[in-house]
PDB file of C-alpha atoms in Angstrom:
ATOM      1  CA  MET A   1       0.658  -8.815  18.652  1.00 32.00           C
ATOM      2  CA  SER A   2      -2.837  -6.970  18.653  1.00 35.00           C
ATOM      3  CA  THR A   3      -4.503  -5.156  16.149  1.00 38.00           C
ATOM      4  CA  GLU A   4      -6.393  -1.774  17.109  1.00 40.00           C
ATOM      5  CA  ASN A   5      -9.139   0.056  15.229  1.00 39.00           C
ATOM      6  CA  LEU A   6      -9.111   4.003  15.445  1.00 38.00           C
ATOM      7  CA  SER A   7     -11.080   4.082  18.522  1.00 39.00           C
ATOM      8  CA  GLY A   8      -8.376   1.885  20.166  1.00 41.00           C
ATOM      9  CA  GLU A   9     -10.328  -0.967  20.414  1.00 42.00           C
ATOM     10  CA  ASN A  10      -8.675  -4.326  20.160  1.00 42.00           C
ATOM     11  CA  LEU A  11      -9.864  -6.363  16.853  1.00 42.00           C
ATOM     12  CA  SER A  12      -7.775  -9.463  16.754  1.00 43.00           C
ATOM     13  CA  GLY A  13      -7.658 -12.521  18.858  1.00 42.00           C
ATOM     14  CA  GLU A  14      -9.952 -13.693  21.927  1.00 43.00           C
ATOM     15  CA  ASN A  15     -10.412 -10.401  23.229  1.00 47.00           C
ATOM     16  CA  ALA A  16     -11.882  -8.364  20.198  1.00 49.00           C
ATOM     17  CA  PRO A  17     -15.553  -7.017  21.072  1.00 51.00           C
ATOM     18  CA  PRO A  18     -18.181  -8.763  19.159  1.00 58.00           C
ATOM     19  CA  PRO A  19     -18.959  -7.334  15.740  1.00 58.00           C
ATOM     20  CA  SER A  20     -22.172  -5.730  16.831  1.00 64.00           C
ATOM     21  CA  SER A  21     -20.258  -3.344  19.272  1.00 69.00           C
ATOM     22  CA  ARG A  22     -17.872  -2.271  16.820  1.00 76.00           C
ATOM     23  CA  PRO A  23     -18.082   0.892  14.840  1.00 87.00           C
ATOM     24  CA  SER A  24     -19.414   0.279  11.545  1.00 93.00           C
ATOM     25  CA  ASN A  25     -17.039   0.472   8.557  1.00 95.00           C
ATOM     26  CA  LYS A  26     -18.759   3.204   7.243  1.00 95.00           C
ATOM     27  CA  SER A  27     -18.483   5.303  10.246  1.00 93.00           C
ATOM     28  CA  ILE A  28     -14.878   4.529  10.550  1.00 91.00           C
ATOM     29  CA  VAL A  29     -14.387   5.712   6.842  1.00 92.00           C
ATOM     30  CA  GLU A  30     -16.247   8.891   7.758  1.00 91.00           C
ATOM     31  CA  ARG A  31     -14.409   9.593  10.838  1.00 90.00           C
ATOM     32  CA  THR A  32     -11.035   9.011   9.021  1.00 90.00           C
ATOM     33  CA  LEU A  33     -11.874  11.067   6.034  1.00 89.00           C
ATOM     34  CA  VAL A  34     -12.751  14.257   8.528  1.00 87.00           C
ATOM     35  CA  ASP A  35      -9.322  13.763  10.135  1.00 87.00           C
ATOM     36  CA  LEU A  36      -7.378  13.402   6.840  1.00 89.00           C
ATOM     37  CA  VAL A  37      -9.087  16.128   4.871  1.00 86.00           C
ATOM     38  CA  ARG A  38      -9.889  18.605   7.392  1.00 86.00           C
ATOM     39  CA  ALA A  39      -6.552  18.361   9.551  1.00 86.00           C
ATOM     40  CA  GLY A  40      -4.142  16.730   6.988  1.00 87.00           C
ATOM     41  CA  ASP A  41      -3.818  13.879   9.562  1.00 85.00           C
ATOM     42  CA  ALA A  42      -2.648  10.765   7.653  1.00 88.00           C
ATOM     43  CA  GLY A  43      -1.843   9.186  10.812  1.00 87.00           C
ATOM     44  CA  ALA A  44      -5.498   8.369  11.172  1.00 86.00           C
ATOM     45  CA  LEU A  45      -5.435   6.664   7.391  1.00 90.00           C
ATOM     46  CA  GLU A  46      -2.096   4.844   8.419  1.00 92.00           C
ATOM     47  CA  ALA A  47      -3.764   3.219  11.734  1.00 91.00           C
ATOM     48  CA  LEU A  48      -6.829   2.067   9.815  1.00 93.00           C
ATOM     49  CA  LEU A  49      -4.796   0.105   6.943  1.00 94.00           C
ATOM     50  CA  HIS A  50      -4.007  -3.315   7.443  1.00 96.00           C
ATOM     51  CA  LYS A  51      -0.106  -4.168   7.452  1.00 95.00           C
ATOM     52  CA  ASP A  52      -0.738  -6.023   4.187  1.00 95.00           C
ATOM     53  CA  PHE A  53      -2.879  -3.420   2.348  1.00 95.00           C
ATOM     54  CA  ILE A  54      -3.190  -3.479  -1.208  1.00 94.00           C
ATOM     55  CA  HIS A  55      -4.187  -0.459  -3.362  1.00 94.00           C
ATOM     56  CA  HIS A  56      -5.603  -1.034  -6.979  1.00 93.00           C
ATOM     57  CA  ARG A  57      -5.937   1.791  -9.560  1.00 88.00           C
ATOM     58  CA  PRO A  58      -6.057   1.716 -13.308  1.00 83.00           C
ATOM     59  CA  GLY A  59      -2.463   3.296 -14.324  1.00 80.00           C
ATOM     60  CA  LEU A  60      -1.313   2.219 -10.803  1.00 73.00           C
ATOM     61  CA  THR A  61       1.197   4.551  -9.230  1.00 68.00           C
ATOM     62  CA  SER A  62       1.149   3.040  -5.563  1.00 74.00           C
ATOM     63  CA  SER A  63       0.261  -0.741  -4.701  1.00 89.00           C
ATOM     64  CA  THR A  64       1.575  -1.236  -0.983  1.00 92.00           C
ATOM     65  CA  LYS A  65       0.479   0.590   2.137  1.00 94.00           C
ATOM     66  CA  ALA A  66       3.727   2.424   2.314  1.00 93.00           C
ATOM     67  CA  GLU A  67       3.525   3.486  -1.222  1.00 91.00           C
ATOM     68  CA  TRP A  68       0.087   4.611  -0.888  1.00 90.00           C
ATOM     69  CA  LEU A  69       0.593   6.287   2.150  1.00 92.00           C
ATOM     70  CA  ALA A  70       3.404   8.490   0.537  1.00 91.00           C
ATOM     71  CA  ALA A  71       1.075   9.494  -2.350  1.00 88.00           C
ATOM     72  CA  VAL A  72      -1.617  10.525  -0.116  1.00 88.00           C
ATOM     73  CA  ARG A  73       0.707  12.422   2.219  1.00 90.00           C
ATOM     74  CA  ALA A  74       2.160  14.200  -1.251  1.00 90.00           C
ATOM     75  CA  VAL A  75      -1.495  15.903  -1.561  1.00 87.00           C
ATOM     76  CA  PRO A  76      -2.101  19.230   0.342  1.00 89.00           C
ATOM     77  CA  MET A  77      -4.981  17.752   2.180  1.00 88.00           C
ATOM     78  CA  THR A  78      -5.937  20.593   4.128  1.00 88.00           C
ATOM     79  CA  GLU A  79      -6.418  22.762   0.938  1.00 91.00           C
ATOM     80  CA  LEU A  80      -8.224  19.825  -0.998  1.00 89.00           C
ATOM     81  CA  LEU A  81     -11.730  20.631  -1.654  1.00 91.00           C
ATOM     82  CA  VAL A  82     -13.863  17.250  -1.219  1.00 90.00           C
ATOM     83  CA  GLU A  83     -17.757  16.691  -2.043  1.00 92.00           C
ATOM     84  CA  ILE A  84     -19.033  13.351  -0.961  1.00 92.00           C
ATOM     85  CA  HIS A  85     -21.916  12.515  -3.121  1.00 94.00           C
ATOM     86  CA  GLN A  86     -22.355   8.943  -1.797  1.00 95.00           C
ATOM     87  CA  LEU A  87     -20.986   6.906   1.080  1.00 96.00           C
ATOM     88  CA  LEU A  88     -22.500   3.432   1.380  1.00 96.00           C
ATOM     89  CA  GLY A  89     -21.421   0.770   3.488  1.00 96.00           C
ATOM     90  CA  ASP A  90     -22.595  -2.887   3.065  1.00 95.00           C
ATOM     91  CA  GLY A  91     -20.876  -5.786   5.195  1.00 94.00           C
ATOM     92  CA  ASP A  92     -17.204  -5.550   4.934  1.00 96.00           C
ATOM     93  CA  HIS A  93     -17.186  -2.983   2.220  1.00 97.00           C
ATOM     94  CA  VAL A  94     -17.641   0.931   2.027  1.00 97.00           C
ATOM     95  CA  VAL A  95     -17.911   2.692  -1.269  1.00 97.00           C
ATOM     96  CA  MET A  96     -17.534   6.529  -1.858  1.00 96.00           C
ATOM     97  CA  HIS A  97     -18.279   8.645  -4.781  1.00 96.00           C
ATOM     98  CA  SER A  98     -16.748  12.077  -4.580  1.00 94.00           C
ATOM     99  CA  ARG A  99     -15.478  14.865  -6.553  1.00 94.00           C
ATOM    100  CA  ARG A 100     -12.264  16.521  -5.634  1.00 92.00           C
ATOM    101  CA  ARG A 101     -10.261  19.525  -6.596  1.00 92.00           C
ATOM    102  CA  LEU A 102      -7.741  21.820  -5.315  1.00 88.00           C
ATOM    103  CA  PRO A 103      -8.445  25.443  -5.109  1.00 87.00           C
ATOM    104  CA  ASP A 104      -7.701  27.335  -8.598  1.00 84.00           C
ATOM    105  CA  ALA A 105      -6.845  24.038 -10.111  1.00 81.00           C
ATOM    106  CA  GLY A 106      -9.773  23.807 -12.294  1.00 81.00           C
ATOM    107  CA  PRO A 107     -12.757  21.424 -11.887  1.00 84.00           C
ATOM    108  CA  GLY A 108     -10.755  18.312 -10.219  1.00 90.00           C
ATOM    109  CA  ILE A 109     -11.589  14.798 -10.394  1.00 91.00           C
ATOM    110  CA  ALA A 110     -14.549  12.546  -9.784  1.00 93.00           C
ATOM    111  CA  GLY A 111     -13.788   9.480  -8.063  1.00 94.00           C
ATOM    112  CA  VAL A 112     -14.977   6.356  -6.595  1.00 96.00           C
ATOM    113  CA  ASP A 113     -13.125   4.557  -3.848  1.00 95.00           C
ATOM    114  CA  ILE A 114     -14.095   1.063  -2.651  1.00 96.00           C
ATOM    115  CA  TRP A 115     -12.592  -0.195   0.488  1.00 96.00           C
ATOM    116  CA  ARG A 116     -12.659  -3.835   1.917  1.00 97.00           C
ATOM    117  CA  PHE A 117     -12.418  -4.242   5.691  1.00 96.00           C
ATOM    118  CA  ASP A 118     -11.444  -7.223   7.698  1.00 96.00           C
ATOM    119  CA  ASN A 119     -11.932  -6.927  11.649  1.00 92.00           C
ATOM    120  CA  GLY A 120     -12.084  -3.000  11.506  1.00 92.00           C
ATOM    121  CA  LEU A 121      -8.973  -2.598   9.177  1.00 95.00           C
ATOM    122  CA  ILE A 122      -8.927  -2.002   5.364  1.00 95.00           C
ATOM    123  CA  VAL A 123      -7.197  -4.925   3.679  1.00 96.00           C
ATOM    124  CA  GLU A 124      -7.695  -3.644   0.224  1.00 95.00           C
ATOM    125  CA  GLY A 125      -8.702  -0.799  -1.838  1.00 94.00           C
ATOM    126  CA  TRP A 126      -9.858   0.223  -5.149  1.00 95.00           C
ATOM    127  CA  GLU A 127      -9.980   3.900  -6.607  1.00 93.00           C
ATOM    128  CA  ILE A 128     -11.239   4.836  -9.885  1.00 92.00           C
ATOM    129  CA  ILE A 129     -10.647   8.424 -11.032  1.00 90.00           C
ATOM    130  CA  GLU A 130     -11.526  10.520 -13.941  1.00 89.00           C
ATOM    131  CA  PRO A 131     -11.047  14.279 -14.863  1.00 88.00           C
ATOM    132  CA  VAL A 132     -14.238  16.022 -14.728  1.00 85.00           C
ATOM    133  CA  THR A 133     -13.435  17.891 -17.915  1.00 84.00           C
ATOM    134  CA  GLY A 134     -12.382  14.473 -19.736  1.00 71.00           C
ATOM    135  CA  ALA A 135     -15.845  12.799 -19.057  1.00 68.00           C
ATOM    136  CA  ALA A 136     -17.423  13.697 -22.479  1.00 72.00           C
ATOM    137  CA  GLU A 137     -14.335  12.564 -24.440  1.00 71.00           C
ATOM    138  CA  ASN A 138     -14.234   9.279 -22.256  1.00 66.00           C
ATOM    139  CA  MET A 139     -17.796   8.446 -23.114  1.00 69.00           C
ATOM    140  CA  LEU A 140     -16.868   7.961 -27.038  1.00 70.00           C
ATOM    141  CA  TRP A 141     -16.842   4.095 -26.403  1.00 66.00           C
ATOM    142  CA  TRP A 142     -20.314   4.186 -25.475  1.00 66.00           C
ATOM    143  CA  LYS A 143     -21.980   4.338 -28.527  1.00 67.00           C
ATOM    144  CA  PRO A 144     -24.592   1.794 -29.757  1.00 67.00           C
ATOM    145  CA  THR A 145     -23.000  -0.043 -32.684  1.00 68.00           C
ATOM    146  CA  GLU A 146     -25.113  -0.333 -35.701  1.00 70.00           C
ATOM    147  CA  HIS A 147     -26.318  -3.783 -36.982  1.00 65.00           C
TER     148      HIS A 147
END
């Protein structure tokens, strides 16, 4: 059984293209985000996830590929407003810092997503989200201690 990336390139076995000819992990994420947010196409995301994908998040609501895709599909993606502040790629990791909100739903959330790739597929993802309105309250722990 072969594995393909979003470009249809075979990324497993002897026929896999050399790493230098594959699209960068960052460009794969960029292309997938466009399909997901603008067109609401979770199929592009599904094709990008390894069958053994694991999702990590504090207060975890989804961990497997199927659970995470179900959670993503429950969000009205074509209505979601996403501001990407940083999208960084380094080796097998891609990191995105963004702000996301639904129209008329307040200031939304700030998020950091980290994806780990293996042969053109995401095998692991981490997501940290924080309500934008709760940022000041969440900084209470960040006070210097008195000695």
